[in-house]
Short mmCIF file of C-alpha atoms and ligand atoms in Angstrom, two decimals:
data_model
loop_
_atom_site.label_atom_id
_atom_site.label_comp_id
_atom_site.label_asym_id
_atom_site.label_seq_id
_atom_site.Cartn_x
_atom_site.Cartn_y
_atom_site.Cartn_z
CA MET A 1495 289.26 21.58 76.00
CA LYS A 1496 286.42 22.90 73.97
CA LYS A 1497 284.04 25.28 75.66
CA ILE A 1498 280.49 24.45 75.90
CA ILE A 1499 277.07 25.98 77.02
CA ILE A 1500 275.57 24.44 80.22
CA ALA A 1501 271.85 25.08 80.69
CA ILE A 1502 270.51 24.50 84.22
CA ASP A 1503 266.70 24.81 84.34
CA GLY A 1504 264.20 23.77 87.02
CA PHE A 1505 261.67 24.82 89.65
CA SER A 1506 262.02 27.85 91.82
CA SER A 1507 264.27 27.66 94.92
CA CYS A 1508 265.86 24.28 94.16
CA GLY A 1509 269.45 25.42 94.39
CA LYS A 1510 270.00 25.86 90.78
CA SER A 1511 272.00 29.05 91.13
CA THR A 1512 274.24 27.62 93.88
CA MET A 1513 275.14 24.63 91.77
CA ALA A 1514 275.59 26.69 88.62
CA LYS A 1515 277.68 29.29 90.36
CA ASP A 1516 279.97 26.70 92.07
CA LEU A 1517 280.44 24.86 88.82
CA ALA A 1518 281.23 27.88 86.83
CA LYS A 1519 283.88 29.00 89.41
CA GLU A 1520 285.49 25.54 89.33
CA ILE A 1521 285.71 25.16 85.59
CA GLY A 1522 286.53 28.90 84.78
CA TYR A 1523 283.15 29.56 82.91
CA ILE A 1524 280.96 32.71 83.18
CA TYR A 1525 277.83 32.27 85.34
CA ILE A 1526 274.68 33.97 84.38
CA ASP A 1527 271.56 34.01 86.66
CA SER A 1528 268.71 34.57 84.15
CA GLY A 1529 266.15 34.80 86.98
CA ALA A 1530 268.03 37.89 88.34
CA MET A 1531 267.11 39.48 85.07
CA TYR A 1532 263.50 38.91 85.40
CA ARG A 1533 263.82 39.98 89.00
CA ALA A 1534 265.45 43.21 88.05
CA VAL A 1535 262.70 44.19 85.57
CA THR A 1536 260.13 43.48 88.27
CA LEU A 1537 262.10 45.61 90.75
CA TYR A 1538 261.97 48.37 88.11
CA CYS A 1539 258.28 48.00 87.93
CA ILE A 1540 257.76 48.18 91.59
CA GLU A 1541 259.95 51.33 91.88
CA HIS A 1542 258.26 53.01 88.96
CA GLN A 1543 254.62 52.18 90.11
CA LEU A 1544 254.02 49.89 87.14
CA PHE A 1545 251.69 47.62 89.08
CA ASP A 1546 248.12 48.72 89.46
CA GLU A 1547 246.08 48.54 92.69
CA LYS A 1548 245.22 44.77 91.91
CA GLY A 1549 248.97 43.92 91.50
CA GLN A 1550 248.54 43.53 87.71
CA VAL A 1551 251.44 44.84 85.56
CA LYS A 1552 250.75 47.99 83.56
CA GLU A 1553 251.76 46.30 80.35
CA GLU A 1554 251.59 49.18 77.86
CA GLU A 1555 253.62 51.44 80.21
CA LEU A 1556 256.33 48.90 80.81
CA LYS A 1557 256.62 48.04 77.11
CA ALA A 1558 257.16 51.81 76.45
CA ARG A 1559 259.83 51.81 79.05
CA MET A 1560 261.73 48.55 78.13
CA ASN A 1561 264.53 50.54 76.41
CA ASP A 1562 265.13 52.41 79.64
CA ILE A 1563 265.86 49.14 81.53
CA HIS A 1564 269.52 48.19 81.32
CA ILE A 1565 270.68 45.04 83.17
CA SER A 1566 274.17 43.83 83.58
CA PHE A 1567 276.36 41.79 85.93
CA ARG A 1568 279.69 42.61 87.57
CA LEU A 1569 281.92 40.57 89.76
CA ASN A 1570 282.11 41.54 93.48
CA PRO A 1571 285.90 42.01 93.83
CA GLU A 1572 285.94 40.42 97.25
CA THR A 1573 283.65 37.53 96.90
CA GLN A 1574 284.23 37.04 93.08
CA ARG A 1575 280.45 36.52 92.96
CA PRO A 1576 278.43 38.14 90.19
CA MET A 1577 276.17 41.07 91.37
CA THR A 1578 273.16 42.20 89.38
CA TYR A 1579 273.09 45.84 88.25
CA LEU A 1580 270.00 47.74 87.15
CA ASN A 1581 270.65 51.03 85.29
CA GLY A 1582 274.12 51.21 86.93
CA MET A 1583 272.93 50.49 90.46
CA ASN A 1584 273.76 47.36 92.37
CA VAL A 1585 270.38 45.74 93.09
CA GLU A 1586 271.66 42.22 94.20
CA ASP A 1587 269.95 42.36 97.58
CA ARG A 1588 266.94 44.25 96.49
CA ILE A 1589 265.97 41.70 93.84
CA ARG A 1590 265.93 38.83 96.42
CA THR A 1591 263.12 40.10 98.62
CA MET A 1592 259.65 38.42 99.02
CA GLU A 1593 258.03 41.48 97.44
CA VAL A 1594 259.96 40.85 94.18
CA SER A 1595 259.45 37.12 94.37
CA SER A 1596 255.83 37.47 94.60
CA HIS A 1597 255.48 39.87 91.63
CA VAL A 1598 258.16 38.35 89.27
CA SER A 1599 256.27 35.45 87.60
CA PRO A 1600 253.58 37.67 85.93
CA VAL A 1601 256.30 39.99 84.62
CA ALA A 1602 258.18 36.97 83.27
CA ALA A 1603 255.11 35.76 81.50
CA LEU A 1604 255.07 39.01 79.24
CA GLY A 1605 256.29 38.24 75.67
CA PHE A 1606 258.00 41.46 75.09
CA VAL A 1607 259.95 41.11 78.37
CA ARG A 1608 261.07 37.57 77.47
CA GLU A 1609 262.01 38.66 74.06
CA ALA A 1610 264.24 41.49 75.30
CA LEU A 1611 265.80 39.28 78.05
CA VAL A 1612 266.41 36.23 75.94
CA ARG A 1613 268.14 38.38 73.23
CA LEU A 1614 270.44 39.67 76.08
CA GLN A 1615 270.99 36.17 77.35
CA GLN A 1616 271.91 34.89 73.87
CA GLU A 1617 274.25 37.69 73.41
CA MET A 1618 275.95 36.84 76.68
CA GLY A 1619 276.42 33.26 75.64
CA LYS A 1620 277.65 33.61 72.08
CA GLU A 1621 281.28 33.00 73.01
CA LYS A 1622 280.17 29.81 74.93
CA GLY A 1623 282.04 28.92 78.12
CA ILE A 1624 278.94 29.83 80.08
CA VAL A 1625 276.68 28.25 82.72
CA MET A 1626 273.26 29.90 82.78
CA ASP A 1627 270.33 28.88 84.96
CA GLY A 1628 266.67 29.63 84.68
CA ARG A 1629 263.34 28.11 83.35
CA ASP A 1630 263.75 28.12 79.65
CA ILE A 1631 267.48 27.98 78.99
CA GLY A 1632 267.56 24.63 77.54
CA THR A 1633 264.33 24.88 75.63
CA ALA A 1634 264.30 28.46 74.32
CA VAL A 1635 267.50 30.36 74.98
CA PHE A 1636 270.06 27.82 74.03
CA PRO A 1637 268.27 24.77 72.63
CA GLN A 1638 271.73 23.78 71.21
CA ALA A 1639 273.32 23.73 74.62
CA GLU A 1640 275.80 20.75 74.91
CA LEU A 1641 274.82 20.02 78.44
CA LYS A 1642 271.31 20.51 79.92
CA ILE A 1643 270.27 19.80 83.46
CA PHE A 1644 266.66 19.92 84.86
CA VAL A 1645 266.56 20.27 88.59
CA THR A 1646 263.73 19.61 90.97
CA ALA A 1647 263.03 18.99 94.63
CA SER A 1648 259.81 18.81 96.77
CA PRO A 1649 258.11 22.18 97.27
CA GLU A 1650 258.42 21.87 101.07
CA ILE A 1651 262.23 21.25 100.86
CA ARG A 1652 262.56 24.20 98.45
CA ALA A 1653 260.57 26.46 100.74
CA GLN A 1654 262.60 25.55 103.70
CA ARG A 1655 265.82 26.34 101.86
CA ARG A 1656 264.45 29.73 100.89
CA TYR A 1657 263.39 30.36 104.34
CA ASP A 1658 266.78 29.54 105.85
CA GLU A 1659 268.44 31.78 103.18
CA LEU A 1660 266.18 34.84 103.94
CA LYS A 1661 266.62 34.29 107.67
CA ALA A 1662 270.37 33.99 107.33
CA LYS A 1663 270.32 37.46 105.53
CA GLY A 1664 268.25 38.82 108.55
CA GLN A 1665 265.02 39.31 106.35
CA GLU A 1666 261.55 38.86 107.74
CA ALA A 1667 260.13 35.44 106.56
CA SER A 1668 257.10 33.26 107.07
CA PHE A 1669 257.56 29.60 105.97
CA ASP A 1670 253.91 29.37 104.88
CA ASP A 1671 254.13 32.49 102.86
CA ILE A 1672 257.28 31.13 101.03
CA LEU A 1673 255.64 27.75 100.56
CA TYR A 1674 252.66 29.33 98.79
CA ASN A 1675 255.02 31.62 96.70
CA VAL A 1676 257.09 28.65 95.61
CA LYS A 1677 253.96 26.71 94.51
CA GLU A 1678 252.39 29.75 92.93
CA ARG A 1679 255.56 30.53 90.96
CA ASP A 1680 255.78 26.92 89.67
CA ARG A 1681 252.17 27.11 88.58
CA ILE A 1682 252.50 30.45 86.66
CA ASP A 1683 255.96 29.33 85.25
CA GLN A 1684 254.51 25.98 84.06
CA THR A 1685 251.32 27.20 82.61
CA ARG A 1686 252.35 30.49 80.78
CA GLU A 1687 251.90 30.48 77.07
CA ILE A 1688 255.47 31.53 75.99
CA SER A 1689 258.37 29.27 76.94
CA PRO A 1690 256.68 27.53 79.88
CA LEU A 1691 258.79 25.83 82.32
CA ARG A 1692 259.48 22.18 81.16
CA GLN A 1693 262.14 19.72 80.96
CA ALA A 1694 263.93 19.77 77.48
CA GLU A 1695 263.83 16.24 75.98
CA ASP A 1696 267.57 16.00 76.08
CA ALA A 1697 267.94 17.29 79.57
CA ILE A 1698 269.29 15.19 82.53
CA LEU A 1699 266.84 15.18 85.40
CA LEU A 1700 268.23 15.80 88.95
CA ASP A 1701 266.07 15.49 91.96
CA ASN A 1702 268.18 16.97 94.73
CA SER A 1703 265.71 16.63 97.60
CA HIS A 1704 268.00 14.45 99.51
CA LEU A 1705 271.42 15.36 98.16
CA THR A 1706 273.93 17.45 100.02
CA ILE A 1707 275.56 20.33 98.30
CA GLN A 1708 278.78 18.38 98.03
CA GLU A 1709 277.11 15.37 96.52
CA GLN A 1710 275.30 17.68 93.99
CA LYS A 1711 278.50 19.33 93.11
CA GLU A 1712 280.26 16.04 92.40
CA TRP A 1713 277.29 14.72 90.37
CA LEU A 1714 277.33 17.99 88.20
CA LYS A 1715 281.16 17.84 87.69
CA THR A 1716 280.72 14.23 86.37
CA GLN A 1717 278.07 15.35 83.89
CA PHE A 1718 280.35 18.19 82.78
CA LEU A 1719 283.32 15.87 82.19
CA LYS A 1720 281.12 13.39 80.27
CA ALA A 1721 279.87 16.31 78.09
CA THR A 1722 283.30 17.81 77.15
O1 C5P B 1441 265.37 31.79 89.40
P1 C5P B 1441 264.55 32.70 90.10
O2 C5P B 1441 263.67 32.00 91.03
O3 C5P B 1441 265.35 33.73 90.74
O4 C5P B 1441 263.54 33.36 88.90
C1 C5P B 1441 262.58 34.28 89.40
C2 C5P B 1441 261.54 34.11 88.37
O5 C5P B 1441 261.85 34.60 87.13
C3 C5P B 1441 260.89 32.71 88.17
O6 C5P B 1441 259.91 32.34 89.07
C4 C5P B 1441 260.20 32.85 86.77
O7 C5P B 1441 259.04 33.42 86.89
C5 C5P B 1441 261.15 33.85 86.03
N1 C5P B 1441 262.19 33.27 85.18
C6 C5P B 1441 261.86 32.88 83.83
N2 C5P B 1441 262.63 32.41 82.99
C7 C5P B 1441 263.99 32.25 83.43
C8 C5P B 1441 264.40 32.58 84.74
C9 C5P B 1441 263.44 33.08 85.60
O8 C5P B 1441 260.55 32.99 83.56
N3 C5P B 1441 264.85 31.87 82.37
#
């Protein structure tokens, strides 16, 4: 069977990565979480004091340090799940905190950050056989992807899912803060100048507000079989 590129884009916290990860595992493809890469750059900025007192990114300083930021993925041998590494350190848990979530969208709006990460993403997908999720995978990273899905769900449902996820990990979380963060990230992601979040013309829309994970999995598998 020919290998293809599967691009899964959509709003924040709508379960894109769960569905992308599960599909990749089932069909033997590589899964890449492009959001984790923007989160890793954001964590680097937090740890190197690259946000000023108003919470704005110190752009020139970050630009000068882009070559010092090395992001990679390695499989966890026990769970077979990909873990995000920043300069050789496993940062998988640290990039999922509310602090990173509330700083990531302005970092992801910077042209030089996007250029560097898109280049890396394209490199990772050049052999095909890849499922990548994000905001601009079908529009900017792989406009030629053979299967494009655009996922959405209501902001309240997305915030509830993120709240449950953080609680399950034992992290402090406030539903209202998460809902605000989800809406705010949507706003910044949709209105930024470079590669704003939008549905590619040839993407298939999936509103998963009322779908179970199992139903979603079956739907996605059907789309994959149709595309190959
Ligand atoms: O997917 P996730 O919610 O982890 O992504 C975190 C943030 O990274 C998004 O809110 C968005 O600002 C940014 N992002 C992006 N382009 C991508 C993936 C993520 O701008 N391809």
